[in-house]
Amino acid sequence: MATLFVSGLNHRTAPIELREQLALEEDKLREVLASAHATGCLAEAMILSTCNRVEVYGLADVPSEARRIAFGLLCQQRGVEPTSLDPLVYTKTDAEAIHHCFRVASSLDSMVLGEPQILGQVKEAFNLAQHCGTMGPVLHGLLTQAFAVAKRVRTDTDVARHAVSVSFAAIELAKKIFGGLQGKSVLLIGAGKMGELAARHLVDQGVFPLYVANRTWSRALELCRALPGTPVPFEECREVLGRVDIVISSTGAAEPIVRKEDVLHALHARRSRPLFFIDIGVPRDVEPGVNDLDNVFCYDIDDLRQVVEANLRERLREAQKAEALVEREVDKFLSRLKALEVVPTIVSLREKIEAIRQGEVAKALARLHDPSPETRAAIEALSSAIVNKILHGPTVKLRETSQSGRGRRWAVLVSELFGLRGRGEDA
């Protein structure tokens, strides 16, 4: 009887240098899947390969051998010594494997709890295995259920609702201040990575227009083409303050770029409309006294980190609800899996008895002289009814015992009684 298993390494067990080596492109993954499946050791297989984890999900008679083969092929692609992985690779089977799969798809095992990318990556791995012909009924059922669990975790809990990055936290604060970001104008001072990321998030939320001021004019032009935005000479950014609703500043300058008097001047033109500063610069780009002005909201990097830490704590609380939900879904899938254990035996038994029925019907019809259609139909109906009545008892018994955890033993017994050795042993 084959065993459901998952073997892999992730951000907790392996350094990033090793994970990078084993993160393969799609064409390489296709080769590994095909080669592993062709060995016959893996009845079903799927490989999840991301920057934070490389995991093989499979169905195998001997999971340890299947793991050795799969990771041997992965290592072969990158010239990694397979034995170097031994202390880093974990293997989980049956209920533990199901539990792990559901937690991974639901982002409960991610480096950033609740991040949304992992579900898309699991779906890509699922599709690739399907295209490669290595996805069977057990893994298909497991992954389909995992997608449903992940959806419930996101809808029934708030594990993914609170921002846990500085840039996203800034966006959430801006939303609270303005009640929505559609059509709000933004000035980005400095073109560093963190500022650019915050600006991209704002653009995704519908802000417009976006102005970019940077000491290096070519970099401002480059960023404006990418976002898109309007370049502003760095010396003129103070003049733009009166026209925008949100200012993101991240310059790395030694002295504040935005002074209190600059903002006071801008406020006259704004007629009490709020002005929000996201100061990601260290040292700070916005003079501290700016935050004392009416209708001005200024959050520096420490303020944003406090928001992020509070949100992380909130996600951890929500994760407890999600974990309980996953546990319940594991129990449900185990019941379905137990039922699957006896399906091949039931199918094999029905095929064998049906073959006998058809043979005997053919003999009976041959002994009759030109039987009428009515006679043929009557014989067919009579023989089918007998077969169904004979199979009803064993079929019900197999399904009942599968739910009580004794399905495998009864599948072997039925296989012996009816001579189903080939299909019965598979059950």
Coordinates of N, CA and C in Angstrom, one line a residue, residues 226-335:
A226 N 8.9 53.9 -15.2 CA 8.5 52.6 -14.6 C 7.2 52.7 -13.9
L227 N 6.9 53.8 -13.2 CA 5.7 53.8 -12.3 C 4.3 53.9 -12.9
P228 N 3.9 54.9 -13.7 CA 4.6 56.0 -14.2 C 4.4 57.2 -13.4
G229 N 5.2 58.3 -13.6 CA 5.1 59.5 -12.8 C 5.6 60.7 -13.6
T230 N 5.7 61.9 -12.9 CA 6.1 63.1 -13.5 C 7.4 63.6 -12.8
P231 N 8.5 63.8 -13.4 CA 9.8 64.2 -12.8 C 9.7 65.6 -12.3
V232 N 10.3 65.9 -11.1 CA 10.3 67.2 -10.6 C 11.8 67.5 -10.2
P233 N 12.4 68.6 -10.6 CA 13.7 69.0 -10.1 C 13.8 69.0 -8.6
F234 N 14.8 68.4 -8.1 CA 14.9 68.2 -6.6 C 14.8 69.5 -5.9
E235 N 15.3 70.6 -6.5 CA 15.3 71.9 -5.8 C 13.9 72.4 -5.8
E236 N 13.0 71.9 -6.5 CA 11.6 72.5 -6.6 C 10.6 71.6 -5.8
C237 N 11.0 70.6 -5.1 CA 10.1 69.7 -4.5 C 9.3 70.4 -3.4
R238 N 9.8 71.4 -2.8 CA 9.1 72.2 -1.8 C 7.8 72.8 -2.4
E239 N 8.0 73.3 -3.6 CA 6.9 73.9 -4.3 C 5.7 73.0 -4.6
V240 N 6.0 71.7 -4.7 CA 5.0 70.7 -5.0 C 4.2 70.3 -3.8
L241 N 4.7 70.6 -2.6 CA 4.0 70.2 -1.3 C 2.6 70.7 -1.3
G242 N 2.3 71.8 -1.8 CA 1.0 72.4 -1.7 C 0.0 71.7 -2.7
R243 N 0.5 70.9 -3.6 CA -0.3 70.3 -4.6 C -0.6 68.8 -4.3
V244 N 0.1 68.2 -3.4 CA 0.0 66.7 -3.2 C -0.7 66.4 -1.9
D245 N -1.2 65.2 -1.7 CA -1.8 64.7 -0.5 C -0.9 63.9 0.3
I246 N 0.0 63.2 -0.3 CA 0.9 62.2 0.3 C 2.4 62.5 -0.1
V247 N 3.3 62.5 0.9 CA 4.7 62.7 0.5 C 5.5 61.5 1.1
I248 N 6.2 60.8 0.2 CA 7.0 59.7 0.6 C 8.5 60.2 0.5
S249 N 9.2 60.1 1.6 CA 10.6 60.6 1.5 C 11.6 59.6 2.0
S250 N 12.6 59.3 1.2 CA 13.6 58.3 1.6 C 14.9 58.7 0.8
T251 N 15.6 59.7 1.4 CA 16.8 60.2 0.6 C 18.1 59.8 1.2
G252 N 18.2 59.5 2.5 CA 19.5 59.3 3.1 C 20.3 60.5 3.3
A253 N 19.7 61.7 3.2 CA 20.4 63.0 3.5 C 20.7 63.1 4.9
A254 N 21.8 63.8 5.2 CA 22.2 64.0 6.6 C 21.4 65.0 7.4
E255 N 20.7 65.9 6.7 CA 19.9 66.9 7.3 C 18.4 66.8 6.7
P256 N 17.4 67.3 7.5 CA 16.0 67.2 7.0 C 15.9 67.9 5.6
I257 N 15.1 67.3 4.8 CA 14.8 67.8 3.5 C 13.6 68.7 3.5
V258 N 12.6 68.3 4.4 CA 11.4 69.1 4.5 C 11.4 69.7 5.9
R259 N 11.3 71.1 5.8 CA 11.3 71.9 7.1 C 9.9 72.3 7.4
K260 N 9.8 72.6 8.7 CA 8.5 73.0 9.2 C 7.9 74.2 8.5
E261 N 8.8 75.2 8.1 CA 8.3 76.4 7.4 C 7.9 76.0 6.0
D262 N 8.5 75.0 5.4 CA 8.1 74.6 4.1 C 6.6 74.1 4.1
V263 N 6.3 73.3 5.1 CA 5.0 72.7 5.3 C 3.9 73.8 5.6
L264 N 4.3 74.7 6.5 CA 3.4 75.8 6.9 C 3.1 76.6 5.6
H265 N 4.0 76.8 4.7 CA 3.8 77.6 3.5 C 2.8 76.8 2.6
A266 N 3.0 75.4 2.6 CA 2.2 74.6 1.7 C 0.7 74.5 2.2
L267 N 0.6 74.6 3.6 CA -0.7 74.4 4.2 C -1.7 75.6 3.8
H268 N -1.1 76.8 3.6 CA -2.0 77.9 3.2 C -2.7 77.6 1.9
A269 N -2.0 76.9 1.0 CA -2.6 76.6 -0.3 C -3.5 75.4 -0.3
R270 N -3.5 74.6 0.8 CA -4.2 73.4 0.9 C -5.6 73.6 1.5
R271 N -5.8 74.7 2.1 CA -7.1 75.1 2.7 C -7.7 73.9 3.6
S272 N -6.8 73.5 4.6 CA -7.2 72.6 5.6 C -7.2 71.1 5.2
R273 N -6.9 70.9 3.9 CA -6.9 69.5 3.5 C -5.7 68.8 4.1
P274 N -5.9 67.5 4.6 CA -4.7 66.8 5.3 C -3.6 66.6 4.4
L275 N -2.4 66.5 5.0 CA -1.2 66.2 4.3 C -0.4 65.1 5.0
F276 N -0.1 64.0 4.4 CA 0.4 62.8 5.0 C 1.9 62.6 4.6
F277 N 2.8 62.6 5.5 CA 4.2 62.3 5.3 C 4.6 60.9 5.7
I278 N 5.2 60.1 4.8 CA 5.7 58.8 5.1 C 7.3 59.0 5.0
D279 N 7.9 59.1 6.1 CA 9.3 59.4 6.2 C 10.1 58.1 6.5
I280 N 10.6 57.5 5.4 CA 11.3 56.3 5.5 C 12.9 56.5 5.7
G281 N 13.3 57.8 5.6 CA 14.7 58.1 5.6 C 15.3 58.0 7.0
V282 N 16.6 57.5 7.0 CA 17.3 57.4 8.2 C 18.7 58.0 7.9
P283 N 19.1 59.2 8.4 CA 18.3 60.1 9.3 C 17.0 60.6 8.7
R284 N 16.1 61.1 9.5 CA 14.8 61.5 9.0 C 14.9 62.6 8.1
D285 N 14.0 62.6 7.0 CA 14.0 63.6 6.0 C 13.1 64.8 6.4
V286 N 12.1 64.5 7.3 CA 11.1 65.5 7.6 C 11.4 66.0 9.1
E287 N 11.5 67.3 9.2 CA 11.8 67.8 10.5 C 10.7 67.4 11.5
P288 N 11.1 67.0 12.7 CA 10.1 66.5 13.7 C 9.0 67.4 14.0
G289 N 9.2 68.7 14.0 CA 8.2 69.7 14.4 C 7.0 69.7 13.4
V290 N 7.2 69.1 12.2 CA 6.1 69.1 11.2 C 4.9 68.4 11.7
N291 N 5.1 67.4 12.5 CA 4.0 66.6 13.0 C 3.1 67.3 14.0
D292 N 3.6 68.5 14.5 CA 2.8 69.3 15.4 C 1.8 70.2 14.7
L293 N 1.9 70.3 13.4 CA 1.0 71.2 12.7 C -0.4 70.5 12.5
D294 N -1.4 71.4 12.5 CA -2.8 70.9 12.3 C -2.9 70.3 10.9
N295 N -3.7 69.2 10.8 CA -4.0 68.5 9.5 C -2.7 67.9 8.8
V296 N -1.7 67.8 9.6 CA -0.4 67.1 9.1 C -0.2 65.8 9.9
F297 N 0.0 64.8 9.1 CA 0.3 63.5 9.8 C 1.7 63.0 9.3
C298 N 2.6 62.8 10.2 CA 3.9 62.4 9.8 C 4.3 61.1 10.5
Y299 N 4.6 60.0 9.8 CA 5.0 58.8 10.3 C 6.5 58.5 9.9
D300 N 7.4 58.3 10.8 CA 8.8 58.0 10.5 C 8.9 56.4 10.5
I301 N 10.2 56.0 10.3 CA 10.4 54.5 10.2 C 10.1 53.8 11.5
D302 N 10.3 54.4 12.6 CA 10.0 53.8 13.9 C 8.5 53.7 14.1
D303 N 7.8 54.7 13.7 CA 6.3 54.7 13.9 C 5.8 53.5 13.0
L304 N 6.3 53.4 11.8 CA 5.8 52.4 10.9 C 6.2 51.0 11.4
R305 N 7.4 50.8 12.0 CA 7.8 49.5 12.6 C 6.9 49.1 13.7
Q306 N 6.5 50.1 14.5 CA 5.6 49.8 15.6 C 4.2 49.3 15.1
V307 N 3.8 49.9 14.0 CA 2.5 49.4 13.4 C 2.7 48.0 12.9
V308 N 3.9 47.8 12.2 CA 4.1 46.4 11.7 C 4.2 45.4 12.8
E309 N 4.9 45.7 13.9 CA 5.0 44.8 15.0 C 3.6 44.5 15.6
A310 N 2.8 45.5 15.8 CA 1.4 45.3 16.3 C 0.6 44.5 15.4
N311 N 0.8 44.7 14.1 CA 0.0 43.9 13.1 C 0.5 42.4 13.1
L312 N 1.8 42.2 13.3 CA 2.3 40.8 13.4 C 1.7 40.1 14.6
R313 N 1.6 40.8 15.7 CA 1.0 40.2 16.9 C -0.5 39.8 16.6
E314 N -1.1 40.7 15.8 CA -2.5 40.4 15.5 C -2.6 39.2 14.6
R315 N -1.7 39.1 13.6 CA -1.7 38.0 12.7 C -1.5 36.7 13.5
L316 N -0.6 36.7 14.5 CA -0.3 35.5 15.3 C -1.6 35.1 16.0
R317 N -2.3 36.1 16.5 CA -3.6 35.7 17.2 C -4.6 35.1 16.2
E318 N -4.6 35.6 15.0 CA -5.6 35.1 14.0 C -5.1 33.7 13.6
A319 N -3.8 33.5 13.6 CA -3.2 32.2 13.1 C -3.7 31.1 14.0
Q320 N -4.0 31.3 15.3 CA -4.5 30.3 16.2 C -5.8 29.8 15.7
K321 N -6.7 30.7 15.2 CA -8.0 30.3 14.7 C -7.7 29.5 13.4
A322 N -6.8 29.9 12.6 CA -6.5 29.2 11.3 C -6.0 27.8 11.6
E323 N -5.1 27.7 12.6 CA -4.6 26.3 12.9 C -5.7 25.4 13.3
A324 N -6.7 25.8 14.1 CA -7.8 25.0 14.5 C -8.6 24.6 13.3
L325 N -8.8 25.5 12.3 CA -9.5 25.2 11.1 C -8.8 24.1 10.3
V326 N -7.5 24.3 10.2 CA -6.7 23.3 9.4 C -6.8 21.9 10.1
E327 N -6.7 21.8 11.4 CA -6.9 20.5 12.1 C -8.2 19.8 11.7
R328 N -9.3 20.6 11.7 CA -10.6 20.0 11.3 C -10.6 19.5 9.9
E329 N -9.9 20.3 9.0 CA -9.9 19.9 7.6 C -9.0 18.6 7.4
V330 N -8.0 18.5 8.2 CA -7.1 17.3 8.1 C -7.9 16.0 8.4
D331 N -8.7 16.1 9.5 CA -9.6 15.0 9.8 C -10.5 14.6 8.7
K332 N -11.1 15.6 8.1 CA -12.0 15.3 7.0 C -11.3 14.7 5.8
F333 N -10.1 15.2 5.5 CA -9.4 14.6 4.3 C -9.0 13.2 4.6
L334 N -8.6 12.9 5.9 CA -8.2 11.6 6.3 C -9.3 10.6 6.1
S335 N -10.5 11.0 6.4 CA -11.7 10.1 6.1 C -11.9 9.8 4.7

